Short mmCIF file of C-alpha atoms and ligand atoms in Angstrom, two decimals:
data_model
loop_
_atom_site.label_atom_id
_atom_site.label_comp_id
_atom_site.label_asym_id
_atom_site.label_seq_id
_atom_site.Cartn_x
_atom_site.Cartn_y
_atom_site.Cartn_z
CA MET A 229 -3.49 -9.63 1.48
CA TYR A 230 -5.60 -7.15 -0.38
CA LEU A 231 -7.85 -8.93 -2.88
CA ASP A 232 -10.29 -7.62 -5.49
CA ASP A 233 -13.71 -9.17 -6.22
CA ASP A 234 -12.13 -11.75 -8.52
CA GLY A 235 -9.69 -12.81 -5.79
CA ARG A 236 -6.72 -11.13 -7.45
CA ILE A 237 -4.06 -9.57 -5.24
CA ASP A 238 -3.83 -5.77 -5.17
CA ILE A 239 -0.22 -5.66 -6.35
CA LEU A 240 0.36 -1.95 -5.60
CA SER A 241 -0.24 -2.61 -1.91
CA LEU A 242 2.59 -5.15 -1.70
CA THR A 243 6.06 -4.29 -0.45
CA LEU A 244 8.97 -5.40 -2.61
CA GLU A 245 9.67 -8.27 -0.18
CA GLU A 246 6.09 -9.50 -0.41
CA LEU A 247 6.05 -9.18 -4.19
CA THR A 248 9.30 -11.12 -4.36
CA ALA A 249 7.77 -13.94 -2.29
CA GLU A 250 4.79 -14.09 -4.69
CA ILE A 251 7.00 -14.08 -7.77
CA LEU A 252 9.18 -16.87 -6.36
CA LYS A 253 5.99 -18.90 -5.81
CA MET A 254 5.39 -18.55 -9.56
CA ASN A 255 8.79 -20.18 -10.20
CA GLU A 256 10.29 -16.93 -11.45
CA LYS A 257 13.58 -15.36 -10.38
CA ALA A 258 13.64 -12.69 -7.66
CA PHE A 259 14.98 -10.01 -10.01
CA ARG A 260 11.66 -10.16 -11.91
CA ALA A 261 9.95 -8.81 -8.80
CA LYS A 262 12.32 -5.83 -8.82
CA GLN A 263 11.55 -5.18 -12.48
CA ILE A 264 7.81 -5.36 -11.87
CA TYR A 265 8.05 -3.16 -8.76
CA SER A 266 9.88 -0.56 -10.80
CA TRP A 267 7.24 -0.67 -13.56
CA LEU A 268 4.59 -0.07 -10.90
CA HIS A 269 6.24 2.49 -8.65
CA VAL A 270 8.75 4.31 -10.85
CA LYS A 271 7.37 4.10 -14.39
CA ARG A 272 3.86 3.82 -12.95
CA VAL A 273 2.20 1.74 -15.63
CA THR A 274 -1.46 0.93 -15.12
CA ASP A 275 -1.55 -2.31 -17.12
CA PHE A 276 0.65 -5.42 -17.18
CA SER A 277 0.77 -5.27 -21.00
CA GLN A 278 2.97 -2.16 -20.70
CA MET A 279 5.76 -4.08 -18.92
CA SER A 280 7.83 -4.49 -22.06
CA ASP A 281 10.80 -6.39 -20.62
CA ILE A 282 8.55 -9.12 -19.18
CA SER A 283 7.55 -12.04 -21.40
CA ALA A 284 4.02 -12.07 -22.78
CA GLN A 285 3.36 -15.34 -20.97
CA LEU A 286 4.39 -13.99 -17.59
CA ARG A 287 2.40 -10.81 -18.19
CA ASP A 288 -0.70 -12.96 -18.76
CA GLU A 289 -0.03 -14.90 -15.59
CA LEU A 290 0.47 -11.67 -13.66
CA GLY A 291 -2.85 -10.38 -14.96
CA ARG A 292 -4.62 -13.49 -13.67
CA LYS A 293 -3.03 -13.40 -10.23
CA PHE A 294 -2.80 -9.66 -9.56
CA CYS A 295 -4.73 -6.47 -10.27
CA ILE A 296 -3.35 -2.93 -10.60
CA LYS A 297 -5.84 -0.66 -8.89
CA SER A 298 -6.16 2.67 -10.62
CA LEU A 299 -8.11 5.83 -9.97
CA PHE A 300 -10.37 7.50 -12.47
CA ILE A 301 -10.37 11.30 -12.54
CA VAL A 302 -14.05 12.31 -12.43
CA LYS A 303 -13.41 16.00 -11.91
CA ARG A 304 -10.38 18.26 -11.94
CA LEU A 305 -10.67 21.80 -10.64
CA GLU A 306 -7.73 24.15 -11.04
CA SER A 307 -7.50 27.38 -9.09
CA LYS A 308 -6.84 30.46 -11.18
CA ARG A 309 -5.29 32.20 -8.20
CA ASP A 310 -2.62 29.82 -6.96
CA ASN A 311 -2.43 26.71 -9.21
CA THR A 312 -4.03 24.48 -6.59
CA VAL A 313 -5.65 21.49 -8.27
CA LYS A 314 -8.41 19.49 -6.68
CA TYR A 315 -9.23 16.02 -7.95
CA LEU A 316 -12.35 13.99 -7.46
CA TYR A 317 -11.36 10.37 -8.07
CA ARG A 318 -13.56 7.34 -8.54
CA LEU A 319 -12.29 4.13 -6.95
CA SER A 320 -12.70 0.73 -8.59
CA ASP A 321 -15.80 -0.01 -6.47
CA GLY A 322 -17.54 3.24 -7.48
CA ASN A 323 -16.81 5.21 -4.28
CA HIS A 324 -15.34 8.70 -4.51
CA ILE A 325 -12.45 10.47 -2.75
CA GLU A 326 -10.74 13.84 -3.02
CA THR A 327 -7.11 14.80 -3.38
CA VAL A 328 -5.60 18.29 -3.51
CA LEU A 329 -2.33 19.29 -5.14
CA MET A 330 -0.83 22.46 -3.68
CA GLU A 331 2.07 24.56 -4.85
CA TYR A 332 4.38 26.02 -2.23
CA GLU A 333 7.65 27.90 -2.64
CA HIS A 334 9.58 24.81 -1.61
CA GLY A 335 7.68 22.47 -3.98
CA ASN A 336 4.46 20.62 -4.63
CA THR A 337 2.58 18.87 -1.87
CA VAL A 338 -0.36 16.51 -2.17
CA CYS A 339 -3.12 16.25 0.41
CA VAL A 340 -4.43 12.69 0.37
CA SER A 341 -7.55 10.97 1.71
CA THR A 342 -7.20 7.87 3.86
CA GLN A 343 -10.81 6.67 4.11
CA VAL A 344 -14.04 6.96 2.14
CA GLY A 345 -15.83 9.24 4.59
CA CYS A 346 -15.04 9.44 8.29
CA LYS A 347 -16.44 8.13 11.58
CA MET A 348 -15.08 10.86 13.81
CA GLY A 349 -18.07 13.21 13.57
CA CYS A 350 -16.30 16.59 13.95
CA ARG A 351 -19.10 19.12 13.77
CA PHE A 352 -17.42 21.55 11.37
CA CYS A 353 -16.09 18.97 8.92
CA ALA A 354 -17.73 18.15 5.58
CA SER A 355 -16.00 14.77 5.31
CA THR A 356 -17.98 13.31 8.14
CA ILE A 357 -21.42 14.42 7.01
CA ALA A 358 -21.76 11.96 4.12
CA GLY A 359 -20.84 9.15 6.53
CA TYR A 360 -18.13 6.51 6.61
CA LYS A 361 -18.03 3.86 3.88
CA ARG A 362 -14.69 2.06 4.13
CA ASP A 363 -10.94 2.30 4.63
CA LEU A 364 -8.65 2.94 1.69
CA ALA A 365 -6.10 0.27 0.76
CA PRO A 366 -2.43 1.36 0.79
CA SER A 367 -2.47 1.30 -3.03
CA GLU A 368 -5.44 3.67 -3.11
CA ILE A 369 -3.63 6.21 -0.95
CA LEU A 370 -0.46 5.90 -3.03
CA SER A 371 -2.31 6.11 -6.36
CA GLN A 372 -3.70 9.50 -5.38
CA ILE A 373 -0.14 10.81 -5.56
CA TYR A 374 0.87 8.88 -8.68
CA THR A 375 -2.27 9.97 -10.54
CA ALA A 376 -1.94 13.63 -9.54
CA GLU A 377 1.73 13.62 -10.52
CA ARG A 378 1.01 12.04 -13.89
CA ASP A 379 -1.97 14.27 -14.65
CA SER A 380 -0.37 17.55 -13.59
CA GLY A 381 3.16 16.88 -14.83
CA ARG A 382 4.41 18.42 -11.55
CA ALA A 383 6.93 16.60 -9.38
CA ILE A 384 5.62 16.02 -5.88
CA GLY A 385 7.96 16.52 -2.95
CA GLY A 386 5.66 16.31 0.05
CA VAL A 387 2.53 14.60 1.30
CA VAL A 388 0.02 15.59 3.94
CA LEU A 389 -2.49 13.08 5.27
CA MET A 390 -5.16 15.69 5.79
CA GLY A 391 -7.82 14.75 3.25
CA ILE A 392 -11.00 12.79 3.87
CA GLY A 393 -10.81 10.33 6.75
CA GLU A 394 -8.92 9.82 10.00
CA PRO A 395 -5.49 8.32 9.17
CA LEU A 396 -5.02 6.73 12.59
CA ASP A 397 -8.42 5.00 12.24
CA ASN A 398 -6.93 3.18 9.22
CA TYR A 399 -3.62 2.65 10.95
CA ASP A 400 -2.22 -0.51 9.33
CA ASN A 401 -2.94 0.61 5.79
CA VAL A 402 -1.52 4.06 6.45
CA ILE A 403 1.70 2.62 7.88
CA ARG A 404 2.04 0.34 4.87
CA PHE A 405 1.39 3.32 2.59
CA LEU A 406 4.24 5.19 4.32
CA GLU A 407 6.49 2.17 3.84
CA LEU A 408 5.69 2.07 0.11
CA LEU A 409 6.04 5.85 -0.27
CA SER A 410 9.51 5.83 1.28
CA SER A 411 10.70 2.65 -0.42
CA LYS A 412 14.07 3.18 -2.12
CA GLU A 413 13.00 1.11 -5.12
CA GLY A 414 9.80 3.15 -5.43
CA MET A 415 8.90 6.81 -4.89
CA ASN A 416 11.71 7.08 -2.32
CA MET A 417 10.21 10.02 -0.45
CA SER A 418 11.77 10.97 2.86
CA LEU A 419 9.12 10.70 5.56
CA ARG A 420 10.37 14.02 6.90
CA HIS A 421 8.35 15.48 4.04
CA VAL A 422 5.17 13.86 5.29
CA SER A 423 2.66 15.24 7.80
CA LEU A 424 -0.03 13.13 9.38
CA SER A 425 -3.03 14.90 10.84
CA THR A 426 -5.18 13.32 13.53
CA CYS A 427 -8.17 14.35 15.62
CA GLY A 428 -6.46 12.55 18.50
CA LEU A 429 -6.69 8.74 18.62
CA VAL A 430 -4.34 8.52 21.58
CA PRO A 431 -3.36 4.80 21.62
CA LYS A 432 -2.39 5.04 17.94
CA ILE A 433 -0.22 8.10 18.59
CA TYR A 434 1.80 5.98 21.03
CA GLU A 435 2.10 3.21 18.44
CA LEU A 436 3.22 5.66 15.78
CA ALA A 437 5.76 7.22 18.15
CA LYS A 438 7.39 3.83 18.67
CA LEU A 439 8.00 3.44 14.94
CA LYS A 440 10.10 6.64 14.86
CA LEU A 441 9.28 7.25 11.22
CA GLY A 442 10.15 10.95 11.22
CA VAL A 443 6.65 11.94 10.14
CA THR A 444 5.42 15.32 11.40
CA LEU A 445 2.43 14.86 13.64
CA SER A 446 -0.29 17.41 13.22
CA ILE A 447 -2.93 17.52 15.93
CA SER A 448 -6.41 18.88 15.28
CA LEU A 449 -6.83 20.60 18.63
CA HIS A 450 -9.34 23.35 17.78
CA ALA A 451 -10.14 24.23 21.41
CA SER A 452 -8.48 25.16 24.65
CA ASP A 453 -10.74 23.32 27.12
CA ASN A 454 -12.53 19.99 27.21
CA LYS A 455 -16.04 21.41 27.25
CA SER A 456 -15.69 23.40 24.06
CA ARG A 457 -13.60 20.68 22.37
CA SER A 458 -16.24 18.02 23.13
CA GLU A 459 -18.91 20.29 21.67
CA ILE A 460 -17.25 20.24 18.27
CA MET A 461 -15.22 17.01 18.39
CA PRO A 462 -16.90 13.88 19.82
CA VAL A 463 -13.50 12.12 19.94
CA ASN A 464 -12.68 14.34 22.91
CA ASP A 465 -15.10 12.30 25.05
CA ARG A 466 -12.88 9.25 24.42
CA TYR A 467 -9.49 10.94 24.80
CA ASP A 468 -9.49 14.32 26.44
CA ILE A 469 -7.04 17.18 25.96
CA ASN A 470 -4.84 16.09 28.83
CA GLU A 471 -4.45 12.51 27.53
CA LEU A 472 -3.87 13.86 24.03
CA LEU A 473 -1.12 16.25 25.08
CA THR A 474 0.57 13.54 27.16
CA ALA A 475 0.68 11.36 24.03
CA CYS A 476 2.08 14.31 22.05
CA ARG A 477 4.87 14.77 24.60
CA GLU A 478 5.76 11.11 24.19
CA TYR A 479 5.74 11.50 20.39
CA PHE A 480 8.19 14.37 20.67
CA LYS A 481 10.33 12.47 23.15
CA GLN A 482 10.56 9.44 20.87
CA THR A 483 10.98 11.19 17.53
CA GLY A 484 12.38 14.66 18.28
CA ARG A 485 9.88 16.03 15.77
CA ARG A 486 8.16 19.32 16.53
CA ILE A 487 4.39 18.89 16.82
CA SER A 488 2.04 21.02 14.80
CA PHE A 489 -1.28 21.99 16.40
CA GLU A 490 -4.16 22.92 14.15
CA TYR A 491 -6.64 25.42 15.49
CA ALA A 492 -9.73 26.01 13.32
CA LEU A 493 -10.99 29.35 14.48
CA ILE A 494 -14.76 29.62 14.90
CA ASN A 495 -16.20 33.03 15.68
CA GLY A 496 -17.73 33.20 19.14
CA HIS A 497 -16.67 29.66 20.00
CA ASN A 498 -12.92 29.51 20.47
CA ASP A 499 -11.57 32.94 19.44
CA SER A 500 -11.46 34.93 22.69
CA TYR A 501 -8.44 36.20 24.60
CA GLU A 502 -9.40 33.73 27.34
CA ASP A 503 -9.05 30.90 24.81
CA ALA A 504 -5.61 32.18 23.83
CA LYS A 505 -4.58 32.27 27.49
CA ARG A 506 -5.75 28.71 28.11
CA LEU A 507 -3.96 27.60 24.95
CA ALA A 508 -0.76 29.26 26.13
CA LYS A 509 -1.06 27.40 29.41
CA LEU A 510 -1.58 24.08 27.63
CA LEU A 511 1.13 24.47 25.03
CA GLY A 512 3.61 26.85 26.66
CA ASP A 513 6.22 24.18 27.37
CA PHE A 514 5.83 22.39 24.03
CA VAL A 515 8.22 22.43 21.10
CA CYS A 516 5.41 23.08 18.68
CA HIS A 517 3.88 25.22 16.05
CA ILE A 518 0.29 26.45 16.03
CA ASN A 519 -1.54 26.75 12.75
CA ILE A 520 -4.64 28.92 12.89
CA ILE A 521 -7.18 28.08 10.18
CA PRO A 522 -10.17 30.36 9.66
CA VAL A 523 -12.92 27.70 9.65
CA ASN A 524 -14.14 26.91 6.14
CA LYS A 525 -17.84 27.39 5.74
CA ILE A 526 -19.71 24.25 4.90
CA LYS A 527 -23.25 24.34 3.63
CA GLU A 528 -24.73 22.32 6.46
CA ARG A 529 -23.35 24.36 9.38
CA ASN A 530 -23.28 28.00 10.24
CA PHE A 531 -19.80 28.24 11.73
CA THR A 532 -17.98 31.32 10.47
CA SER A 533 -14.58 32.91 10.65
CA ASP A 534 -12.35 35.17 8.59
CA ARG A 535 -8.71 36.08 8.18
CA LYS A 536 -9.10 39.21 10.29
CA SER A 537 -10.21 37.33 13.40
CA ALA A 538 -7.52 34.72 12.72
CA GLN A 539 -4.87 37.47 12.64
CA ARG A 540 -6.26 38.95 15.85
CA PHE A 541 -6.08 35.55 17.55
CA ARG A 542 -2.54 35.07 16.30
CA GLY A 543 -1.68 38.43 17.87
CA TYR A 544 -3.02 37.21 21.22
CA LEU A 545 -0.90 34.05 21.00
CA GLU A 546 2.20 36.00 20.07
CA GLN A 547 1.73 38.32 23.03
CA LEU A 548 1.59 35.19 25.17
CA GLY A 549 4.84 33.91 23.68
CA LEU A 550 3.49 31.19 21.36
CA ASN A 551 4.69 30.45 17.86
CA ALA A 552 1.66 30.66 15.54
CA THR A 553 0.80 31.34 11.91
CA VAL A 554 -2.43 31.76 10.04
CA ARG A 555 -2.64 29.09 7.38
CA ARG A 556 -2.48 30.40 3.84
CA THR A 557 -5.76 29.81 2.09
CA LEU A 558 -5.12 27.88 -1.11
CA GLY A 559 -7.66 27.12 -3.79
CA ALA A 560 -10.37 29.28 -2.23
CA ASP A 561 -12.03 29.73 -5.61
CA ILE A 562 -12.34 25.96 -6.16
CA ASP A 563 -13.46 25.09 -2.66
CA ALA A 564 -10.29 23.10 -2.08
CA ALA A 565 -11.21 22.23 1.49
CA CYS A 566 -12.07 18.59 1.69
CA GLY A 567 -15.28 16.69 1.65
CA GLN A 568 -17.59 18.96 -0.29
CA LEU A 569 -17.06 17.53 -3.74
CA ARG A 570 -17.41 13.90 -2.70
CA ARG A 571 -20.73 14.66 -1.03
CA GLU A 572 -22.25 15.89 -4.25
CA TYR A 573 -21.34 12.61 -5.92
CA GLU A 574 -22.25 10.16 -3.20
CA ILE A 575 -25.88 11.11 -2.76
N1 SAH B 57 -9.03 13.33 10.47
C1 SAH B 57 -7.81 14.05 10.45
C2 SAH B 57 -7.39 14.58 9.10
C3 SAH B 57 -8.43 15.12 8.18
S1 SAH B 57 -9.04 16.74 8.41
C4 SAH B 57 -7.86 15.17 11.47
O1 SAH B 57 -8.89 15.35 12.10
O2 SAH B 57 -6.85 15.82 11.68
C5 SAH B 57 -7.71 17.84 8.12
C6 SAH B 57 -7.82 19.11 8.92
O3 SAH B 57 -8.88 19.97 8.43
C7 SAH B 57 -8.12 18.85 10.38
O4 SAH B 57 -7.35 19.72 11.18
C8 SAH B 57 -9.58 19.22 10.46
O5 SAH B 57 -10.00 19.46 11.76
C9 SAH B 57 -9.65 20.41 9.53
N2 SAH B 57 -10.98 20.78 9.08
C10 SAH B 57 -12.02 20.00 8.79
N3 SAH B 57 -13.09 20.73 8.43
C11 SAH B 57 -12.71 22.01 8.47
C12 SAH B 57 -13.35 23.25 8.22
N4 SAH B 57 -14.64 23.30 7.83
N5 SAH B 57 -12.63 24.37 8.38
C13 SAH B 57 -11.33 24.32 8.77
N6 SAH B 57 -10.68 23.20 9.03
C14 SAH B 57 -11.35 22.05 8.90
#
């Protein structure tokens, strides 16, 4: 159970089955749970008083037993170039997280955070610098989408778990979030429209594979050999490239979903033709896609890259027969890459 400081249950984190069990305990009929679930996940009210087909007495009781966690928009930055919107939200305990709403030809996608901060310590990543505070509850991941949808008035058709935090380090809450997101009585999103990005927590990749959820797995690879990967990603000392790719093969075997490999290009570190050749050797027999991302500058580090070197590296990979694209840069004028905004507010 997810409780707030007053011992009330975080109702948005409950599945319909769990909510039904709670409502039955209150001597109410099961259909009430369905009504309430719909108020929360379809009409998206933020207060029990708005549930107009529920009696005032039951609404009072609900308010004593449950809380509806909501997010407060502290800052909203909208890109003038491509309609990307970046939100800085405050959570009920005063912590901050970031969410980005992106517009693609095929629809709107939201990039959500899964933790307040991150423990993984990737050297180029702003999210890790301000340190790890806590995991997000399922409701807090879901509310990022509901709040962005309500605020922007844009329908959201896809979700990427690529914001602040390592989703597989908050595994149970993320799985429950996916269950709520895809619930027929709720947002009803197909999990084929969801991508989960991980730095490579191998045992959790195997667990996720077994669930066969249809989620696209996105692997933050960023290097073609263990030495250079360990230099920028400490997680590589726990699970090296070989173990990671073995887990990815199993994920593909179990789910049939093509894997996406992220490769943040850093000038002078991982951008040579030799790197491309090693990458081709590693990934040559994979059903996969490689996404090259010119590394985003963060204030605290002097890693650099640009679209030109990313295009050159893509050319190398193509020559070697690999399927790669350079990721479109969205929201460049509002610093839409994650982690920066939260830092300013946490210190
Ligand atoms: N923890 C997860 C998801 C969050 S990060 C993961 O590691 O995959 C989302 C993506 O942004 C990851 O691929 C991450 O490596 C990348 N990233 C982080 N900082 C970056 C930066 N400064 N430039 C480019 N990509 C970055």
